Tab-separated table of C-alpha atoms in Angstrom:
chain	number	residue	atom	x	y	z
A	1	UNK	CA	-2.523	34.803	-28.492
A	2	UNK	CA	-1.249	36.101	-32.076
A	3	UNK	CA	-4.081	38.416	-33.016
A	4	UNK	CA	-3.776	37.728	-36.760
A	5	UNK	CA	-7.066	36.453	-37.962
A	6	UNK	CA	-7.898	36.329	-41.635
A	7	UNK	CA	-11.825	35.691	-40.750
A	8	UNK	CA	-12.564	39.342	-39.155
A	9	UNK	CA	-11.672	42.677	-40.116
A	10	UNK	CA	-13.445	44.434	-37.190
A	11	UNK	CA	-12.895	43.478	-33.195
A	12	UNK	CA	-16.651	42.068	-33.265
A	13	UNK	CA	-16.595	40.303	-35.976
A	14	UNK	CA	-13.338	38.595	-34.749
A	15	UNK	CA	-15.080	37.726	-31.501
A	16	UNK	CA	-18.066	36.320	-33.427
A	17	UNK	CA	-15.747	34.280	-35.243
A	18	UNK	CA	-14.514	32.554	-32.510
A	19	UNK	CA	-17.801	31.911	-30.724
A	20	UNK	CA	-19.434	29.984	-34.037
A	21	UNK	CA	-19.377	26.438	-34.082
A	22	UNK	CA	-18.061	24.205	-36.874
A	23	UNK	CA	-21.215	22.985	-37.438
A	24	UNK	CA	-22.554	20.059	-39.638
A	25	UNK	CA	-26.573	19.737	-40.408
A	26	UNK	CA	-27.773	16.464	-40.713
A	27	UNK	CA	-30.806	16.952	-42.457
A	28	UNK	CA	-28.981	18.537	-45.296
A	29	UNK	CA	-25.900	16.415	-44.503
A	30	UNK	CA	-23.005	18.727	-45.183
A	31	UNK	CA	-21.023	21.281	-43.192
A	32	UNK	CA	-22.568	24.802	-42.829
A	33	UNK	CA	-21.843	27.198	-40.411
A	34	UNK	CA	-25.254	29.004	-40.088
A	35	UNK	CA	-26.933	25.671	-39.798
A	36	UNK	CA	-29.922	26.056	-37.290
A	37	UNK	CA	-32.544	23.652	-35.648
A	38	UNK	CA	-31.819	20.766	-33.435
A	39	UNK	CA	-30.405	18.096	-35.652
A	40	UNK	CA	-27.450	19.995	-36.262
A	41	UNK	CA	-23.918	18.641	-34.592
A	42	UNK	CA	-21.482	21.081	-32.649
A	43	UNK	CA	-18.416	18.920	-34.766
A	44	UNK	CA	-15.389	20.679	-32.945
A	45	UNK	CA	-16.883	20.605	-29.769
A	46	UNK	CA	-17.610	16.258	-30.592
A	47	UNK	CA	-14.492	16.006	-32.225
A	48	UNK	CA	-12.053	17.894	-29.179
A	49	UNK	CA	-14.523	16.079	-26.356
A	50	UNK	CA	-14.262	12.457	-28.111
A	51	UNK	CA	-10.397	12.970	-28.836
A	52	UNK	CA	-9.800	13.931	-25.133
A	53	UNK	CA	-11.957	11.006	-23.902
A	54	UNK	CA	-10.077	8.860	-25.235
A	55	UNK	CA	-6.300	10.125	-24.660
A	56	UNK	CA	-7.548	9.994	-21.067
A	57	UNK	CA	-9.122	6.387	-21.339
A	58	UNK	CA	-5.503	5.388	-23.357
A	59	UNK	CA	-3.638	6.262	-20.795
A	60	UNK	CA	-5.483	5.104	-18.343
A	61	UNK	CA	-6.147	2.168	-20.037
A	62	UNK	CA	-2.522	1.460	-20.287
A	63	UNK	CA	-1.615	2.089	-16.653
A	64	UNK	CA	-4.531	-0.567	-15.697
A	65	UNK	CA	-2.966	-3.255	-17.977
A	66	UNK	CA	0.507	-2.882	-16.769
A	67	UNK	CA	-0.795	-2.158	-13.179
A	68	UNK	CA	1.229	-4.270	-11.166
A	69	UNK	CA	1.071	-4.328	-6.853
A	70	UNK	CA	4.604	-4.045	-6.730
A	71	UNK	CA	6.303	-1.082	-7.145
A	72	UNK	CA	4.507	1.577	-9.403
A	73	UNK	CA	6.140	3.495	-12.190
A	74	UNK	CA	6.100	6.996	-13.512
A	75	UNK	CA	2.330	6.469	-15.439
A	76	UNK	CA	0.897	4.252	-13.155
A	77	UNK	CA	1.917	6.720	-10.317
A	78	UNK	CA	-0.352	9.198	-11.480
A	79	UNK	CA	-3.227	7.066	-12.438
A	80	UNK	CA	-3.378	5.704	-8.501
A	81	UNK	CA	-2.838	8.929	-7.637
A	82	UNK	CA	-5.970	9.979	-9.379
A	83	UNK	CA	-7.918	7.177	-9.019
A	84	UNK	CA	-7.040	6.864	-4.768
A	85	UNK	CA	-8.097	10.818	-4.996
A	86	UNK	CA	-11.657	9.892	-6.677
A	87	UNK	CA	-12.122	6.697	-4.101
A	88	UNK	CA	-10.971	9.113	-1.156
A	89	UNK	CA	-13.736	11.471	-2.192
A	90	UNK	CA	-16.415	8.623	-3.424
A	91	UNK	CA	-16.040	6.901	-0.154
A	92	UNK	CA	-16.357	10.012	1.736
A	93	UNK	CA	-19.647	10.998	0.448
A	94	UNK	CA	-21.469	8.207	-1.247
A	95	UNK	CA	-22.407	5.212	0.782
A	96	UNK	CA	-24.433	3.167	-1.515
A	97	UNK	CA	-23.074	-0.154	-2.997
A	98	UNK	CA	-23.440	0.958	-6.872
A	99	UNK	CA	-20.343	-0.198	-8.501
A	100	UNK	CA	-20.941	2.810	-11.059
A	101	UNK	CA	-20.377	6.096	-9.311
A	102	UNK	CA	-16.537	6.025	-8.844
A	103	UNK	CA	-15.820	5.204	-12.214
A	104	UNK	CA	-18.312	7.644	-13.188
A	105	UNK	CA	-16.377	10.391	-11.010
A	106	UNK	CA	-13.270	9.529	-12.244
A	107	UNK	CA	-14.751	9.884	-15.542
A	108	UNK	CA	-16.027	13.498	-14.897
A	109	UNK	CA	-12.721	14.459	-13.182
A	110	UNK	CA	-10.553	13.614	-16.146
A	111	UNK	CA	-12.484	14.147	-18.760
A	112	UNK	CA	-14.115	17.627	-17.827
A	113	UNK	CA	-10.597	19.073	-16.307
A	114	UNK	CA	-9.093	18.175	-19.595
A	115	UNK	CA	-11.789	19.681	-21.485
A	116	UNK	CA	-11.173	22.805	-19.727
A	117	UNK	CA	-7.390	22.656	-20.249
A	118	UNK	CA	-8.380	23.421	-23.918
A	119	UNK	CA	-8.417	26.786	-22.668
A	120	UNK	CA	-5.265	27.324	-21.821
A	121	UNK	CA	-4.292	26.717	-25.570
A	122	UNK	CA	-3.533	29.891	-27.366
A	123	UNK	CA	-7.228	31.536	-28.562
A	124	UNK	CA	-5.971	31.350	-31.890
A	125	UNK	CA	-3.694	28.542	-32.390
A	126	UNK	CA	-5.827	26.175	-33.228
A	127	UNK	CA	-8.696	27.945	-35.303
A	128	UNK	CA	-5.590	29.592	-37.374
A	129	UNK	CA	-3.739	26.098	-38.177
A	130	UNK	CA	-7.742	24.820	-38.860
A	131	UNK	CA	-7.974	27.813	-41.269
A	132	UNK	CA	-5.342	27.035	-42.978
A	133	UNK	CA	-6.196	23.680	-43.948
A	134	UNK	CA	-9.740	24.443	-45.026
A	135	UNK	CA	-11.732	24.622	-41.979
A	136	UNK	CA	-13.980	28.293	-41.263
A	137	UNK	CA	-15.064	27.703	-37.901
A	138	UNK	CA	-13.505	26.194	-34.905
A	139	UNK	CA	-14.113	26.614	-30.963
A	140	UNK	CA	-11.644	24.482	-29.204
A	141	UNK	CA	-12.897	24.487	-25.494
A	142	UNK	CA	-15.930	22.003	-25.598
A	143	UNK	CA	-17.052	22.642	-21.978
A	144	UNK	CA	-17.574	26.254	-23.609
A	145	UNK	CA	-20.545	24.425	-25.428
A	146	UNK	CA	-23.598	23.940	-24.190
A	147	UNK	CA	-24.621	20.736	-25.341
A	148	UNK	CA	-21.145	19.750	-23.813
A	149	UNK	CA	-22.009	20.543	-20.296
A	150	UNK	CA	-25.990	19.264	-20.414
A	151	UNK	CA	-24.931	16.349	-22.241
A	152	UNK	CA	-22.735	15.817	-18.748
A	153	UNK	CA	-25.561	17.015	-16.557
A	154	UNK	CA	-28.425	15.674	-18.023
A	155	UNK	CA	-26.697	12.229	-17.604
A	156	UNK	CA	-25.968	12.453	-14.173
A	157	UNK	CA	-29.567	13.911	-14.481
A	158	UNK	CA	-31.213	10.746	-15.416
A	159	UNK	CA	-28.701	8.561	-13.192
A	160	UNK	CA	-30.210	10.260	-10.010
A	161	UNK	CA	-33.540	9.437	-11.353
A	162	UNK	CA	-32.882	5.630	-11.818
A	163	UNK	CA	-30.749	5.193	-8.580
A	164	UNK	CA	-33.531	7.163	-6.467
A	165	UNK	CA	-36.470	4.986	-8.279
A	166	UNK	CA	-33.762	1.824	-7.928
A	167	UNK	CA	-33.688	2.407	-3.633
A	168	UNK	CA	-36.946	3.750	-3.077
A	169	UNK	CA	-38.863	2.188	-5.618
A	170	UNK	CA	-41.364	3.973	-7.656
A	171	UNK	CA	-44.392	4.079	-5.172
A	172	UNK	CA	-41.521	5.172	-2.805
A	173	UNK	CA	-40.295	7.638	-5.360
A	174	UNK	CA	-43.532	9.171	-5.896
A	175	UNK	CA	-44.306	9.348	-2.397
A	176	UNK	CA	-41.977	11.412	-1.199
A	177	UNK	CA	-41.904	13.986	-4.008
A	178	UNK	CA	-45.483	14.603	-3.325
A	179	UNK	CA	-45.193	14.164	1.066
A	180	UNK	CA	-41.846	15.610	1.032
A	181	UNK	CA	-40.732	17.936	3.409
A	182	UNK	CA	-44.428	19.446	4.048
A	183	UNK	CA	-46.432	16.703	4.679
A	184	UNK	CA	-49.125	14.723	2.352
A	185	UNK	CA	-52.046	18.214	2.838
A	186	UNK	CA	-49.572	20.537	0.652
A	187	UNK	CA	-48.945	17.662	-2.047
A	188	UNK	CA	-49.144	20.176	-4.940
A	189	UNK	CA	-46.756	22.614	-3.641
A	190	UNK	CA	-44.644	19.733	-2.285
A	191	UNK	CA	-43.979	18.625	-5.913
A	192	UNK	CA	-43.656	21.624	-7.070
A	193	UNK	CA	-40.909	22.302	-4.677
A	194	UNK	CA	-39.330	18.723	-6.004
A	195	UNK	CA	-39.555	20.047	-9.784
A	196	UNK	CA	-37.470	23.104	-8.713
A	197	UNK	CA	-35.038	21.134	-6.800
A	198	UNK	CA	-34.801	18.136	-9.289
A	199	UNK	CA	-34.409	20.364	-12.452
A	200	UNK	CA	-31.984	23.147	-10.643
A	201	UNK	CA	-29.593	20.363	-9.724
A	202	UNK	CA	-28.495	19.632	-13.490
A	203	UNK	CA	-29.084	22.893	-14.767
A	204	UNK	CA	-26.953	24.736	-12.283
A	205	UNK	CA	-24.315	21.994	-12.366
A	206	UNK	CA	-23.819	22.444	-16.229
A	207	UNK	CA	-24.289	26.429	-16.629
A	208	UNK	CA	-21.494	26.771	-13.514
A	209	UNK	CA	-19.235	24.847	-15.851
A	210	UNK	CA	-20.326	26.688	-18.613
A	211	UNK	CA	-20.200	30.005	-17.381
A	212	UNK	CA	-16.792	29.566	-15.796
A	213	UNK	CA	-15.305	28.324	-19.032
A	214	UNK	CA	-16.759	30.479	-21.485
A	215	UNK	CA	-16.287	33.815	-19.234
A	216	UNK	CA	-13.272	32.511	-19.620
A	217	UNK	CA	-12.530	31.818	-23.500
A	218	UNK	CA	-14.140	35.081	-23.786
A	219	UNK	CA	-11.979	37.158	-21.763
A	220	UNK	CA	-8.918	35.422	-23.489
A	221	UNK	CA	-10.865	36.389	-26.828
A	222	UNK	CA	-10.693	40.105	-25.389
A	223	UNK	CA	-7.002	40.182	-24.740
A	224	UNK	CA	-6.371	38.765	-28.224
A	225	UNK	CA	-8.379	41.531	-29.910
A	226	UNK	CA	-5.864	44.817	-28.084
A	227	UNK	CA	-3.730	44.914	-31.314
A	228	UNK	CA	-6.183	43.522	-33.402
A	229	UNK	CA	-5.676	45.460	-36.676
A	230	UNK	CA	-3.440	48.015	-34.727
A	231	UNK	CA	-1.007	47.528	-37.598
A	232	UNK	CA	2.360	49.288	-36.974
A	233	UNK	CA	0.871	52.780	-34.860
A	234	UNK	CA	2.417	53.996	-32.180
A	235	UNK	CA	0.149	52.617	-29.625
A	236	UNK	CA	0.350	48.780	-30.751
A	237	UNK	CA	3.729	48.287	-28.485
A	238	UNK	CA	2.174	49.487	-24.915
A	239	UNK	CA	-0.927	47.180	-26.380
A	240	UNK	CA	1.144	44.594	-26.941
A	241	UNK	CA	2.889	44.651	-23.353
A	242	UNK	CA	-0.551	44.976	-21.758
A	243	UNK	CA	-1.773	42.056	-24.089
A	244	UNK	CA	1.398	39.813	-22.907
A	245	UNK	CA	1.050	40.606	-19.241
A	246	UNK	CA	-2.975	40.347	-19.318
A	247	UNK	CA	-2.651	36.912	-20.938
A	248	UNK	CA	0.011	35.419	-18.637
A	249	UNK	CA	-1.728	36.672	-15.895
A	250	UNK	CA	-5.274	35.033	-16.301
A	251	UNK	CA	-3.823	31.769	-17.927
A	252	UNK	CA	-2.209	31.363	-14.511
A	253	UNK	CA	-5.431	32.345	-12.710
A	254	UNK	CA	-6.760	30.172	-15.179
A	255	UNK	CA	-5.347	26.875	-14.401
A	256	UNK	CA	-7.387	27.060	-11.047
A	257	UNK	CA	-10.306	27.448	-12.623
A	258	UNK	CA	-10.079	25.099	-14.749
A	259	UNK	CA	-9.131	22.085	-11.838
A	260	UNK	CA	-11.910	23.572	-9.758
A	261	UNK	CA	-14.645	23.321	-11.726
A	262	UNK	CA	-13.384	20.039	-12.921
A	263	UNK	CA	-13.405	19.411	-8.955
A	264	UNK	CA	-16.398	20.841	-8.419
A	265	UNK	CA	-18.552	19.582	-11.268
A	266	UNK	CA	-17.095	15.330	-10.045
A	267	UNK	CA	-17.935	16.326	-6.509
A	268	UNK	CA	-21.622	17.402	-7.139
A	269	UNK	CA	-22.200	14.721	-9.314
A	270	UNK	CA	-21.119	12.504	-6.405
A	271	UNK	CA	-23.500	14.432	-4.042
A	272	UNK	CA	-26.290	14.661	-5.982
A	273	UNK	CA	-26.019	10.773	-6.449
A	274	UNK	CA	-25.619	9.917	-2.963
A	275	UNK	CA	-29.012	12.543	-2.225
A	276	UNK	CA	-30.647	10.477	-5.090
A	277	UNK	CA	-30.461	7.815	-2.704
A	278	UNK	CA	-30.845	9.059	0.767
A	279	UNK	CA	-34.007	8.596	2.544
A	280	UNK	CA	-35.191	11.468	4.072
B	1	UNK	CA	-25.059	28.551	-28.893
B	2	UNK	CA	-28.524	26.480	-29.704
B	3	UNK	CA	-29.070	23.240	-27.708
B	4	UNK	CA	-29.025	20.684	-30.639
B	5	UNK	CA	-28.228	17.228	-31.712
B	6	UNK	CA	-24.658	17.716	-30.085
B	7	UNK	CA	-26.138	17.002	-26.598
B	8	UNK	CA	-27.057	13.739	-27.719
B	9	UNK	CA	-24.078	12.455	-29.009
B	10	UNK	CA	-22.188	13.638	-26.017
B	11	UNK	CA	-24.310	11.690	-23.702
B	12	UNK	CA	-23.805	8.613	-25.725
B	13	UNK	CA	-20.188	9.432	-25.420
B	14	UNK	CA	-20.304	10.141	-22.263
B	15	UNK	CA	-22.262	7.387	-21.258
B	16	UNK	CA	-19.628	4.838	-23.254
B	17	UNK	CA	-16.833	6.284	-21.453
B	18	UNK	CA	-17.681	6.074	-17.912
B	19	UNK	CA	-18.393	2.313	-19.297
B	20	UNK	CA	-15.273	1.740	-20.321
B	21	UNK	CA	-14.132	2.956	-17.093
B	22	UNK	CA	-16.007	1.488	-15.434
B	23	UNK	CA	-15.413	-1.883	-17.020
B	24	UNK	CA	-11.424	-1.935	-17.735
B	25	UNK	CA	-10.121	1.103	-15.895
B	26	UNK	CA	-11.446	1.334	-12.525
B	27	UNK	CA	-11.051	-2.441	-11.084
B	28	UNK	CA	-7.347	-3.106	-12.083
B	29	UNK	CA	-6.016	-0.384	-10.882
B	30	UNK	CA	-8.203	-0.632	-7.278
B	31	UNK	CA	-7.731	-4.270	-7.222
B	32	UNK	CA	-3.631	-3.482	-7.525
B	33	UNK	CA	-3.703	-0.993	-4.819
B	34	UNK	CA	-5.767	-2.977	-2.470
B	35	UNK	CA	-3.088	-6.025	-3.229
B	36	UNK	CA	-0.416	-3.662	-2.698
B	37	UNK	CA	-1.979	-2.289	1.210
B	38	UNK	CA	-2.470	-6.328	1.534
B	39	UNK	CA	1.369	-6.838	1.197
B	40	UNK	CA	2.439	-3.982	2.928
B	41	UNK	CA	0.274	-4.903	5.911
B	42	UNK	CA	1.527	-8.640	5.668
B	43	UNK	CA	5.187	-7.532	5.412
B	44	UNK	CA	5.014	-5.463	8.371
B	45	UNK	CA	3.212	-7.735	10.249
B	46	UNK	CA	5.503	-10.373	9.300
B	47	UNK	CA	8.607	-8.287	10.244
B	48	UNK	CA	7.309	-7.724	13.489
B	49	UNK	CA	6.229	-11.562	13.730
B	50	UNK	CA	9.994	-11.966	13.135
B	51	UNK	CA	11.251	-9.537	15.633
B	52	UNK	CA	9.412	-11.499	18.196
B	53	UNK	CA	10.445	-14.530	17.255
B	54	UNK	CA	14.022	-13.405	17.017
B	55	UNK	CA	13.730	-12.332	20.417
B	56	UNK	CA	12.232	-15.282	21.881
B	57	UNK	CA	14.942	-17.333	19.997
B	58	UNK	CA	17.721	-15.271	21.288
B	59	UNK	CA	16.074	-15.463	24.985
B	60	UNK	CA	15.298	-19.399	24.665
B	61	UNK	CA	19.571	-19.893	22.727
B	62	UNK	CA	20.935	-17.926	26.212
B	63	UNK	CA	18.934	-20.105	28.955
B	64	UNK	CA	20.156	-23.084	26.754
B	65	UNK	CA	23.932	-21.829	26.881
B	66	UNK	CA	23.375	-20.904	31.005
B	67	UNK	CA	21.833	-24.839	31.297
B	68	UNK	CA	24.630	-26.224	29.158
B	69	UNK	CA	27.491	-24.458	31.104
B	70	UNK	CA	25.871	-25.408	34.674
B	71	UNK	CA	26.196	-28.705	33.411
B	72	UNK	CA	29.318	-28.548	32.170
B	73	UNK	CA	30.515	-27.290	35.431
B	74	UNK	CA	28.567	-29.937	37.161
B	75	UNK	CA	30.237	-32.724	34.536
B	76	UNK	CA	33.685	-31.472	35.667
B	77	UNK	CA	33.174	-31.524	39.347
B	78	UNK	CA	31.680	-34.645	38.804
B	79	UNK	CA	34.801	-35.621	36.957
B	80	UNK	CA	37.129	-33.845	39.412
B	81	UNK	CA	35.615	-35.756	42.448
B	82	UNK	CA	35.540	-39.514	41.042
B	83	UNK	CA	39.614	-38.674	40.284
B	84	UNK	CA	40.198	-37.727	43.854
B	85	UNK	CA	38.292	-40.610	44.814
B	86	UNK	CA	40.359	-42.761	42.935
B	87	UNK	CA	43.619	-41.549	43.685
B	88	UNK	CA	42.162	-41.589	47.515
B	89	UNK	CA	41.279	-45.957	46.813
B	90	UNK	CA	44.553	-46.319	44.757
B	91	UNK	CA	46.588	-44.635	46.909
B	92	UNK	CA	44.779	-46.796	50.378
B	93	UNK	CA	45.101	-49.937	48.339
B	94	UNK	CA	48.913	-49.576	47.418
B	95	UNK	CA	49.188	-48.312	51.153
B	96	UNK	CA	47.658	-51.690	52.514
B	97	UNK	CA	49.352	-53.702	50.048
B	98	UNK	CA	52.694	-52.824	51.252
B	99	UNK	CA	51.632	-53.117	54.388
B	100	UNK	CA	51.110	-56.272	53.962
B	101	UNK	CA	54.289	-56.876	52.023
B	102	UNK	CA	56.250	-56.025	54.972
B	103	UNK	CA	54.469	-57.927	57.434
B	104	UNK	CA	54.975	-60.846	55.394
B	105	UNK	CA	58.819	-60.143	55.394
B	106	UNK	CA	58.917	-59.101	58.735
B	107	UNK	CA	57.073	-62.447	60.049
B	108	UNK	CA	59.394	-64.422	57.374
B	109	UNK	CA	62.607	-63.001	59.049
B	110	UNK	CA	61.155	-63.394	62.716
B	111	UNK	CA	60.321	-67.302	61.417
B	112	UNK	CA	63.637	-67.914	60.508
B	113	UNK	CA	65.579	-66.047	62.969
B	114	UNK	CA	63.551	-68.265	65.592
B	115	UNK	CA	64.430	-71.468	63.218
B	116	UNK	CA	68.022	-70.606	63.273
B	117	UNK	CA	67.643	-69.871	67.706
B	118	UNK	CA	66.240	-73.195	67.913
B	119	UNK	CA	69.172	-74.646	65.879
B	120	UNK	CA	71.635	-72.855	67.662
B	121	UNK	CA	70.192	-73.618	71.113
B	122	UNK	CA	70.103	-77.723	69.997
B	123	UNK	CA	73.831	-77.741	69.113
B	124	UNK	CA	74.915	-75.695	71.857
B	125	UNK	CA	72.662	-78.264	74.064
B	126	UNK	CA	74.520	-81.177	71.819
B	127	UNK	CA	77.765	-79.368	72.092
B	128	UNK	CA	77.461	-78.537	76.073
B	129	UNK	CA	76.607	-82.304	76.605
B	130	UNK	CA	79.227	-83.626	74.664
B	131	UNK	CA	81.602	-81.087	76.436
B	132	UNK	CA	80.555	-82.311	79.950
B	133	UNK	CA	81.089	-85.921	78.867
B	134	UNK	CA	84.406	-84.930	77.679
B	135	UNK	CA	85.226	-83.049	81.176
B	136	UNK	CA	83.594	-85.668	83.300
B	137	UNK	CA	84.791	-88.342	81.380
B	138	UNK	CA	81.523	-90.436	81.638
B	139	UNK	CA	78.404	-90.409	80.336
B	140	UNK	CA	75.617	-88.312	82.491
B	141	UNK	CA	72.577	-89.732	82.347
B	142	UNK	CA	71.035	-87.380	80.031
B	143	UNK	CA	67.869	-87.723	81.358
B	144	UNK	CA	69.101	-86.789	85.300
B	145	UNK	CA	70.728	-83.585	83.657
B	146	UNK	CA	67.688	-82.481	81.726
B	147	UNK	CA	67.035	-79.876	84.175
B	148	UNK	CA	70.463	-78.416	83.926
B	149	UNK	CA	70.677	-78.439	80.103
B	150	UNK	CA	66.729	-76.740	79.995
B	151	UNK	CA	68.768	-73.756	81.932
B	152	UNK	CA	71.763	-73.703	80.002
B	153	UNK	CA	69.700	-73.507	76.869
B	154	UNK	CA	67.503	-70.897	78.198
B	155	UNK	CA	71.080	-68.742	79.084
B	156	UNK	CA	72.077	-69.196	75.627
B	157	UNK	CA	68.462	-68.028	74.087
């Protein structure tokens, strides 16, 4: 949490810094930073996501091709400890045949909790080495994006769709959001009701992840800014104890958080996919 | 912190990933850990399999030792009994045979001592006549005397 940062003078400024996205337009096909409009890519928040995919999918890539039934080493340990936690709580909750859903856990639970662990990486470690090799912007934590957490949601989003049209079929599908729960006379408010339930499902699942995680960076953000620019006064040792002891203290609170709403994120996913295709 | 193009590329990633989970991650490892509860299953049900059977082997090995040694005792009772009995037969036969031995002898001895009366008797009839003649200095009519020689004979016997 070094507070030194080139980019802003003032507290504000600092923070601002630190929320902007590298950011790359494609219409004008170059990096800019105050790119607007919709095709324009979040690059750090790509770049961290797709680099963490895959160190998870390596190394779990490499305990499935050595995975032997005999005795398990030290990598392949943790991988069926991971992957008999995600079956434990796929079996638990989903009982549909799809071969899809506790992969696509598993996928979540990784990915998402080591997303979050980007947190726990100094505020300013990596935007500072990134500065000094050229790059303005940075934001490390992608789950702290957006696009990050709807791209997740509105996934599993479109999975419940196809798996509830895939059981019930699409006269089935139709049916019940227009009979369901009040009966065929209050059709209208019946689908309403399914519109509000449908689209609060993804949306809440990604802004909970969101809103943990970037409560989160920001509060870190905070701590970093007590001796911002405090220079050598009087004051910036106290701040500097208080900056120390604040940081240790929610980086450990912080590593719950982050597994939670990894956990939480993977379970709801699960849930809302086994609801997708429940008859009522 | 717009909603842009970002989302889209990270639901193509996303949706590549849980792919590639799905397709290379996700059934070796199950399909090792299923194997592996297999074997462990098998082995202990094979190791209690075995306990069994080591206990029915160990049960069936002592009635075979108890049925071997009754027989063995029965062999050498067996054994024990046909020895007496032919000590018993050998020891009745030698018994008989010398009996017999010395009956022979003794009849033998009684033959000859009656051979050797008989001789006797003659030539102490022989002698007793001859003596008479001598005494009565004729010859007695051996035939008148008969009577008197049958009891001189029967004195001497």
């Amino acid at each position: 949490m070094a507070s030194a940062e080139e980019g802003g003078s003032t507290a504000t400024q600092y923070i601002q810094h630190h929320l902007t996205n590298l950011k790359f337009d494609l219409s004008s096909m170059q990096i800019d930073g105050h790119a607007s409009g919709f095709w324009v890519l979040n690059v750090d928040s790509l770049f961290f996501s797709i680099v963490l995919g895959v160190f998870f999918l390596y190394f779990f890539r490499l305990a499935a091709k050595k995975v032997t039934a005999s005795e398990p080493s030290g990598l392949q340990n943790f991988v069926e400890m991971v992957v008999d936690f995600t079956d434990t709580q796929v079996r638990d909750i989903y009982h549909g045949d799809s071969k899809l859903i506790a992969p696509l856990a598993l996928t979540i639970f990784v990915w998402v909790f080591l997303m979050n662990f980007m947190d726990l990486i100094p505020v300013d470690a990596l935007p500072a080495a990134a500065h000094a090799s050229g790059i303005e912007y940075l934001k490390v934590v992608p789950t702290t994006d957006l696009n990050i957490t709807f791209g997740l949601s509105i996934s599993v989003f479109l999975l419940m769709m196809f798996y509830g049209i895939k059981v019930k079929g699409g006269v089935g599908f139709l049916k019940e959001t227009l009979t369901h729960p009040f009966g065929p006379w209050l059709a209208p408010f019946n689908f309403m009701l399914f519109l509000v339930e449908t689209i609060a499902k993804p949306v809440s699942l990604s802004l909970r992840l969101f809103g943990n995680l970037y409560a989160g960076e920001l509060i870190f953000i905070l701590i970093a800014t007590f001796t911002l620019g405090a220079g050598a006064s009087l004051l910036a040792i106290p701040m500097f104890i208080l900056q120390v002891l604040l940081g240790v203290g929610w980086a450990i609170f912080h590593i719950l958080v982050i597994t939670l709403q990894a956990y939480i994120f993977g379970m709801l996913t699960i849930v809302y996919l086994s609801m997708a295709q429940q008859d009522h | 912190m717009s909603i842009n193009a970002t989302l889209l590329a990270q639901m193509i990633v996303f949706a590549i990933f849980v792919w590639f989970t799905m397709k290379f991650v996700w059934p070796p490892i199950m399909q090792a850990m299923r194997d592996r509860q297999k074997r462990i299953s098998e082995g202990l049900a094979s190791a209690e399999r075995g306990v069994r059977e080591l206990n029915e082997a160990t049960a069936k090995a002592e009635e075979m030792v108890g049925k071997a040694r009754e027989q063995s005792q029965e062999i050498l009772s067996n054994a024990q009994r046909q020895a007496n009995e032919t000590l018993d037969r050998a020891r009745d036969e030698a018994r008989a045979e010398g009996d017999r031995i010395v009956a022979a002898a003794r009849e033998e001895v009684d033959q000859a001592v009656a051979s050797a009366k008989e001789d006797l008797r003659r030539e102490v009839g022989e002698l007793a006549v001859v003596g008479a003649e001598r005494i009565l200095k004729r010859e007695i009519d051996a035939k008148a005397h008969n009577d008197i020689i049958d009891d001189l004979v029967t004195e001497i016997r």
